[in-house]
Coordinates of C-alpha atoms in Angstrom, one line a residue:
X1 CA -97.6 139.4 -8.1
X2 CA -94.0 138.8 -7.0
X3 CA -92.7 135.4 -8.2
X4 CA -89.4 134.3 -6.6
X5 CA -87.0 131.5 -7.2
X6 CA -85.3 129.6 -4.4
X7 CA -82.5 132.0 -3.7
X8 CA -84.8 135.0 -4.0
X9 CA -87.2 133.3 -1.6
X10 CA -84.3 132.8 0.9
X11 CA -83.4 136.5 0.6
X12 CA -87.0 137.4 1.1
X13 CA -87.1 135.2 4.2
X14 CA -84.0 137.0 5.5
X15 CA -85.8 140.3 5.3
X16 CA -88.8 138.8 7.1
X17 CA -86.4 137.5 9.8
X18 CA -84.9 140.9 10.5
X19 CA -88.4 142.5 10.4
X20 CA -89.2 140.0 13.2
X21 CA -86.2 141.1 15.3
X22 CA -87.1 144.7 14.8
X23 CA -90.7 144.2 15.9
X24 CA -89.5 142.3 19.0
X25 CA -87.3 145.3 19.9
X26 CA -90.0 147.9 19.2
X27 CA -92.9 145.9 20.9
X28 CA -91.4 144.7 24.3
X29 CA -94.3 142.3 25.0
X30 CA -93.1 140.1 22.0
X31 CA -89.7 139.7 23.6
X32 CA -91.0 139.3 27.1
X33 CA -92.9 136.1 26.1
X34 CA -90.0 134.8 24.0
X35 CA -91.9 134.8 20.7
X36 CA -89.4 133.7 18.0
X37 CA -88.4 136.7 15.7
X38 CA -88.5 134.4 12.6
X39 CA -92.1 133.5 13.4
X40 CA -93.1 137.1 14.0
X41 CA -91.6 138.4 10.8
X42 CA -92.9 135.5 8.7
X43 CA -96.4 136.0 10.2
X44 CA -96.4 139.6 9.1
X45 CA -96.0 138.4 5.5
X46 CA -98.5 135.6 5.9
X47 CA -101.1 138.1 7.3
X48 CA -100.5 140.4 4.3
X49 CA -101.0 137.4 2.0
X50 CA -104.2 136.5 3.9
X51 CA -105.5 140.1 3.5
X52 CA -104.7 140.0 -0.2
X53 CA -106.4 136.6 -0.6
X54 CA -109.6 138.0 0.8
X55 CA -109.5 140.6 -1.9
X56 CA -108.9 138.1 -4.6
X57 CA -105.2 138.9 -5.1
X58 CA -101.9 137.0 -4.7
X59 CA -99.0 139.0 -3.4
X60 CA -96.2 136.6 -4.0
X61 CA -95.4 133.0 -5.0
X62 CA -92.4 131.4 -3.3
X63 CA -90.1 128.6 -4.3
X64 CA -89.7 126.7 -1.0
X65 CA -87.3 124.0 -2.3
X66 CA -84.7 125.1 0.2
X67 CA -87.1 124.9 3.1
X68 CA -86.8 121.2 3.7
X69 CA -82.9 121.1 3.6
X70 CA -82.8 123.9 6.2
X71 CA -85.3 122.1 8.4
X72 CA -83.3 118.8 8.2
X73 CA -80.0 120.7 8.9
X74 CA -81.5 122.2 12.0
X75 CA -82.7 118.9 13.4
X76 CA -79.4 117.3 12.5
X77 CA -77.7 119.8 14.8
X78 CA -80.0 118.7 17.6
X79 CA -78.8 115.1 17.0
X80 CA -75.2 116.2 16.8
X81 CA -75.5 117.9 20.2
X82 CA -77.3 115.1 21.9
X83 CA -74.4 113.6 23.8
X84 CA -75.0 110.7 26.1
X85 CA -72.3 112.2 28.3
X86 CA -74.8 114.9 29.3
X87 CA -76.8 112.2 31.1
X88 CA -74.0 111.8 33.5
X89 CA -74.6 115.4 34.7
X90 CA -77.3 114.7 37.4
X91 CA -77.8 111.6 35.3
X92 CA -80.6 110.0 37.3
X93 CA -82.5 113.2 37.6
X94 CA -82.2 113.9 33.9
X95 CA -83.4 110.4 33.0
X96 CA -86.4 110.7 35.4
X97 CA -87.3 114.1 34.2
X98 CA -87.1 112.9 30.6
X99 CA -89.4 110.0 31.4
X100 CA -91.9 112.3 33.0
X101 CA -91.8 114.7 30.1
X102 CA -92.2 111.9 27.6
X103 CA -95.2 110.5 29.5
X104 CA -96.7 113.9 29.5
X105 CA -96.2 114.3 25.8
X106 CA -98.3 111.2 25.3
X107 CA -101.0 112.6 27.6
X108 CA -101.0 115.8 25.6
X109 CA -101.8 113.8 22.5
X110 CA -104.5 111.8 24.1
X111 CA -106.1 114.9 25.5
X112 CA -105.9 116.6 22.1
X113 CA -107.4 113.6 20.3
X114 CA -110.3 113.7 22.8
X115 CA -111.0 117.3 22.0
X116 CA -110.7 116.7 18.3
X117 CA -113.2 113.8 18.5
X118 CA -115.6 116.0 20.5
X119 CA -115.5 118.6 17.6
X120 CA -115.8 115.8 15.0
X121 CA -112.3 116.5 13.6
X122 CA -109.7 114.0 12.6
X123 CA -108.1 112.4 15.7
X124 CA -104.7 113.4 14.5
X125 CA -105.7 117.0 14.7
X126 CA -105.3 116.5 18.4
X127 CA -101.8 115.1 18.0
X128 CA -100.8 118.0 15.8
X129 CA -102.2 120.5 18.4
X130 CA -100.7 118.3 21.2
X131 CA -97.1 117.4 21.7
X132 CA -96.2 118.1 18.1
X133 CA -96.5 121.8 18.5
X134 CA -96.6 122.3 22.2
X135 CA -93.7 120.1 23.3
X136 CA -92.0 120.4 19.9
X137 CA -92.6 124.1 19.1
X138 CA -93.2 125.6 15.7
X139 CA -90.2 123.9 14.1
X140 CA -91.4 120.4 14.9
X141 CA -95.0 121.3 14.0
X142 CA -94.0 122.5 10.6
X143 CA -91.6 119.5 10.1
X144 CA -94.5 117.0 10.7
X145 CA -97.2 119.1 8.9
X146 CA -96.8 117.3 5.6
X147 CA -97.4 113.9 7.3
X148 CA -100.5 115.2 9.0
X149 CA -101.8 116.6 5.7
X150 CA -101.2 113.2 4.1
X151 CA -103.1 111.6 6.9
X152 CA -106.1 113.8 6.4
X153 CA -105.6 116.9 8.7
X154 CA -106.4 119.9 6.6
X155 CA -104.4 123.1 7.0
X156 CA -101.8 121.4 9.1
X157 CA -99.1 124.0 8.7
X158 CA -101.5 126.8 9.8
X159 CA -102.8 124.8 12.7
X160 CA -99.2 124.0 13.8
X161 CA -98.2 127.6 13.9
X162 CA -101.3 128.8 15.6
X163 CA -101.1 126.2 18.4
X164 CA -97.3 126.7 18.8
X165 CA -97.6 130.5 19.1
X166 CA -100.5 130.3 21.6
X167 CA -98.6 127.7 23.6
X168 CA -95.5 129.9 23.8
X169 CA -97.5 132.8 25.1
X170 CA -99.4 130.8 27.6
X171 CA -96.3 129.0 28.8
X172 CA -94.7 132.4 29.5
X173 CA -97.8 133.7 31.3
X174 CA -98.6 130.6 33.4
X175 CA -95.2 129.2 34.4
X176 CA -94.1 131.9 36.9
X177 CA -97.4 132.4 38.7
X178 CA -98.0 128.6 39.0
X179 CA -94.6 127.9 40.6
X180 CA -94.8 131.0 42.8
X181 CA -98.0 129.5 44.4
X182 CA -96.1 126.2 44.9
X183 CA -93.1 127.9 46.4
X184 CA -95.2 129.9 48.8
X185 CA -97.5 127.0 49.8
X186 CA -94.6 124.7 50.8
X187 CA -92.4 127.6 52.0
X188 CA -89.5 126.5 49.8
X189 CA -86.2 128.3 50.0
X190 CA -83.0 128.2 47.9
X191 CA -79.9 126.8 49.5
X192 CA -77.9 129.6 47.6
X193 CA -80.2 132.7 47.8
X194 CA -77.6 135.2 46.7
X195 CA -76.5 133.4 43.5
X196 CA -78.8 134.2 40.6
X197 CA -76.7 132.7 37.8
X198 CA -77.2 129.5 36.0
X199 CA -74.3 127.0 36.0
X200 CA -71.8 127.8 33.3
X201 CA -72.8 131.4 32.9
X202 CA -69.6 132.7 34.3
X203 CA -67.3 130.3 32.5
X204 CA -65.2 131.6 29.6
X205 CA -63.8 129.7 26.7
X206 CA -60.2 130.0 25.6
X207 CA -59.6 132.5 22.8
X208 CA -59.3 131.0 19.3
X209 CA -57.6 132.3 16.3
X210 CA -59.5 133.1 13.1
X211 CA -58.0 129.9 11.5
X212 CA -59.2 127.8 14.4
X213 CA -62.7 129.2 14.3
X214 CA -62.8 128.7 10.5
X215 CA -61.6 125.1 10.8
X216 CA -64.1 124.4 13.6
X217 CA -67.0 125.8 11.6
X218 CA -65.9 123.7 8.6
X219 CA -65.8 120.5 10.6
X220 CA -69.3 121.2 12.0
X221 CA -70.7 122.0 8.5
X222 CA -69.2 118.8 7.0
X223 CA -70.4 116.6 9.8
X224 CA -73.9 118.0 9.4
X225 CA -73.9 117.5 5.7
X226 CA -72.6 113.9 6.1
X227 CA -75.2 113.2 8.7
X228 CA -77.9 114.5 6.3
X229 CA -76.5 112.4 3.5
X230 CA -76.3 109.2 5.5
X231 CA -79.6 110.1 7.3
X232 CA -81.5 110.0 4.0
X233 CA -80.5 106.3 3.6
X234 CA -81.6 105.6 7.2
X235 CA -84.9 107.3 6.7
X236 CA -85.4 105.4 3.4
X237 CA -84.6 102.1 5.1
X238 CA -87.1 102.8 8.0
X239 CA -89.8 103.9 5.5
X240 CA -89.3 100.7 3.5
X241 CA -90.9 98.9 6.5
X242 CA -94.0 100.9 6.1
X243 CA -93.2 103.4 8.9
X244 CA -94.2 107.0 8.3
X245 CA -91.7 109.5 9.7
X246 CA -90.5 113.0 8.9
X247 CA -87.5 113.5 6.7
X248 CA -85.2 114.7 9.5
X249 CA -85.3 111.6 11.8
X250 CA -82.7 109.6 10.0
X251 CA -80.3 112.6 9.9
X252 CA -80.9 113.3 13.6
X253 CA -80.1 109.7 14.5
X254 CA -76.9 109.7 12.4
X255 CA -75.9 113.0 14.0
X256 CA -76.3 111.5 17.4
X257 CA -74.3 108.5 16.5
X258 CA -71.4 110.6 15.1
X259 CA -71.5 112.8 18.2
X260 CA -71.3 110.0 20.7
X261 CA -68.5 108.2 18.7
X262 CA -66.6 111.5 18.8
X263 CA -67.2 111.8 22.6
X264 CA -65.5 108.4 23.0
X265 CA -62.7 108.8 20.5
X266 CA -62.1 112.5 20.1
X267 CA -61.4 112.0 16.4
X268 CA -63.4 115.0 15.2
X269 CA -63.3 117.3 18.2
X270 CA -66.7 118.9 17.5
X271 CA -67.7 122.2 19.0
X272 CA -71.1 122.4 20.5
X273 CA -71.4 126.3 20.3
X274 CA -70.4 126.2 16.6
X275 CA -73.0 123.5 15.9
X276 CA -75.6 125.4 17.8
X277 CA -74.8 128.6 15.8
X278 CA -75.2 126.7 12.5
X279 CA -78.4 125.1 13.7
X280 CA -79.9 128.4 14.9
X281 CA -79.2 130.1 11.5
X282 CA -80.8 127.2 9.7
X283 CA -83.8 127.2 12.0
X284 CA -84.4 131.0 11.7
X285 CA -84.4 130.9 7.9
X286 CA -86.5 127.7 7.8
X287 CA -89.1 129.3 10.0
X288 CA -89.1 132.5 8.0
X289 CA -89.7 130.7 4.7
X290 CA -92.3 128.4 6.2
X291 CA -94.3 131.2 7.9
X292 CA -94.3 133.4 4.9
X293 CA -95.8 130.5 2.9
X294 CA -98.7 129.9 5.3
X295 CA -102.3 129.9 4.1
X296 CA -103.9 131.4 7.2
X297 CA -107.4 131.3 5.6
X298 CA -107.3 127.5 6.2
X299 CA -107.7 128.1 9.9
X300 CA -111.3 129.2 9.5
X301 CA -113.6 127.2 11.7
X302 CA -110.7 125.7 13.8
X303 CA -110.3 128.6 16.3
X304 CA -112.7 127.1 18.9
X305 CA -111.3 123.6 18.9
X306 CA -107.8 125.1 19.3
X307 CA -108.8 127.4 22.1
X308 CA -110.6 124.5 24.0
X309 CA -107.6 122.3 23.5
X310 CA -105.1 124.9 24.7
X311 CA -107.2 125.7 27.8
X312 CA -107.3 122.1 28.8
X313 CA -103.6 121.6 28.0
X314 CA -102.7 124.5 30.3
X315 CA -104.8 123.1 33.2
X316 CA -103.2 119.6 32.7
X317 CA -99.6 120.9 32.6
X318 CA -100.1 123.0 35.7
X319 CA -101.6 120.1 37.6
X320 CA -98.8 117.8 36.4
X321 CA -96.3 120.2 38.0
X322 CA -97.4 118.6 41.3
X323 CA -96.0 115.3 40.1
X324 CA -92.8 116.9 38.9
X325 CA -92.4 118.5 42.3
X326 CA -92.9 115.3 44.3
X327 CA -90.8 113.0 42.0
X328 CA -87.9 115.4 41.5
X329 CA -87.3 115.9 45.2
X330 CA -90.0 118.0 46.9
X331 CA -87.6 120.9 47.3
X332 CA -87.0 124.4 45.8
X333 CA -85.0 123.1 42.9
X334 CA -87.8 120.7 42.1
X335 CA -90.3 123.5 42.1
X336 CA -88.2 125.6 39.7
X337 CA -87.8 122.6 37.5
X338 CA -91.6 122.6 37.3
X339 CA -91.5 126.1 36.0
X340 CA -89.1 125.0 33.3
X341 CA -91.4 122.0 32.6
X342 CA -94.3 124.3 31.9
X343 CA -92.1 126.5 29.7
X344 CA -90.9 123.8 27.3
X345 CA -94.0 121.6 27.4
X346 CA -96.1 124.5 26.2
X347 CA -93.5 126.2 24.0
X348 CA -89.7 126.3 23.8
X349 CA -86.6 125.8 25.9
X350 CA -86.2 129.6 25.7
X351 CA -89.6 129.9 27.4
X352 CA -88.4 127.4 30.1
X353 CA -85.2 129.4 30.7
X354 CA -87.1 132.7 31.0
X355 CA -89.6 131.2 33.5
X356 CA -86.8 129.7 35.6
X357 CA -84.7 132.9 35.5
X358 CA -87.7 135.0 36.7
X359 CA -88.1 132.6 39.7
X360 CA -84.4 132.5 40.7
X361 CA -84.1 136.3 40.5
X362 CA -86.8 136.5 43.1
X363 CA -86.3 133.5 45.3
X364 CA -82.6 132.5 44.8
X365 CA -80.5 130.1 42.7
X366 CA -81.6 126.6 41.7
X367 CA -78.5 125.0 40.2
X368 CA -79.9 121.5 39.9
X369 CA -82.9 122.9 38.0
X370 CA -80.7 124.7 35.5
X371 CA -78.8 121.5 34.8
X372 CA -81.7 119.2 34.4
X373 CA -84.4 121.2 32.7
X374 CA -82.4 122.6 29.8
X375 CA -80.8 119.2 29.0
X376 CA -84.2 117.6 28.6
X377 CA -85.9 120.5 27.0
X378 CA -83.2 121.4 24.5
X379 CA -82.0 117.9 23.5
X380 CA -83.5 114.7 24.7
X381 CA -87.2 115.4 24.5
X382 CA -86.9 116.1 20.8
X383 CA -85.9 112.5 20.3
X384 CA -88.6 110.9 22.4
X385 CA -91.3 113.3 21.1
X386 CA -90.4 112.5 17.5
X387 CA -90.9 108.8 18.3
X388 CA -94.2 109.5 20.1
X389 CA -95.6 111.6 17.3
X390 CA -94.5 109.0 14.7
X391 CA -96.1 106.3 16.7
X392 CA -99.4 108.1 16.8
X393 CA -99.4 109.0 13.1
X394 CA -98.6 105.4 12.1
X395 CA -101.3 104.0 14.3
X396 CA -104.1 106.3 13.2
X397 CA -103.1 107.0 9.6

């Protein structure tokens, strides 16, 4: 048996991470459906541990004390990048799209709870297999898993990963065909058929010196750490009122406050790409550690409820695209937005972008869709979804 301390565990997670990248290159289908390399690599180790468990052996014991700080750091970067100025870009459409997505997240949870009740499971199982993992993806599912475990949902981490991975695959499979039918039925055409690039793809940033890049990275790291520090107080204050919430919410809120103050004053001059880079590194390592530590044998007996739930969720999200299409303008851009909606409501923003890019490569550019869908899927829905999940947990705990 391999027993690792915190640093050794992080190094082990790094090896799992690069194994995931290698597998995504060697097995094209993994990349085609935007399956996250950290999840793929971590699952390989988790499957090996599962095999060993069935033979009465333990392969490794991990020290996951760095898992929580990495998770909080990632969600803090989401808060730091959630600028209210972004709402001014197609502001009304972004707000309407966010409202629709938030309403649908509630519907996902209600449907999940109905399925859970039908299988005589804890109602919060349906919330975990609903917007927590489908809208939120594996990171949100794993972040909330301890709260679901405390509320009585057994094997929450394994359920979260299984639901999130299946959702990502289904989102990639369903999004393109569903919107293709919509485009053909209403004979929709792009106003810019020869332009297949998303807004901002061709823009270039001014070159920076090594010292400028170093100073920018240092600013971002310090802001993230300060937000995590102050956020722990905010979370503690909220929890003192009896509200159950994940550890990252306070830091995410503080990060958003800092970002929007900086937008107004320019005191810090934060770099979104640098913050994104730091967040992505933290997310990759967090997912690798969390996935390696999964106890997949806890999923025994839950496969059927998960399959039924996911099947119904897919039907509901495809049907709701009709609402998206009508409310967002009944035009080609609105249809492509529906493809993005399927992508991030069943998986990740990367899924949404992949679905939309496939559509525009065939039917022409959809600039409004590429402004609205990524803003909601990458930033704002994380805030509203966290509030929705927290509300469900506190009501049914």
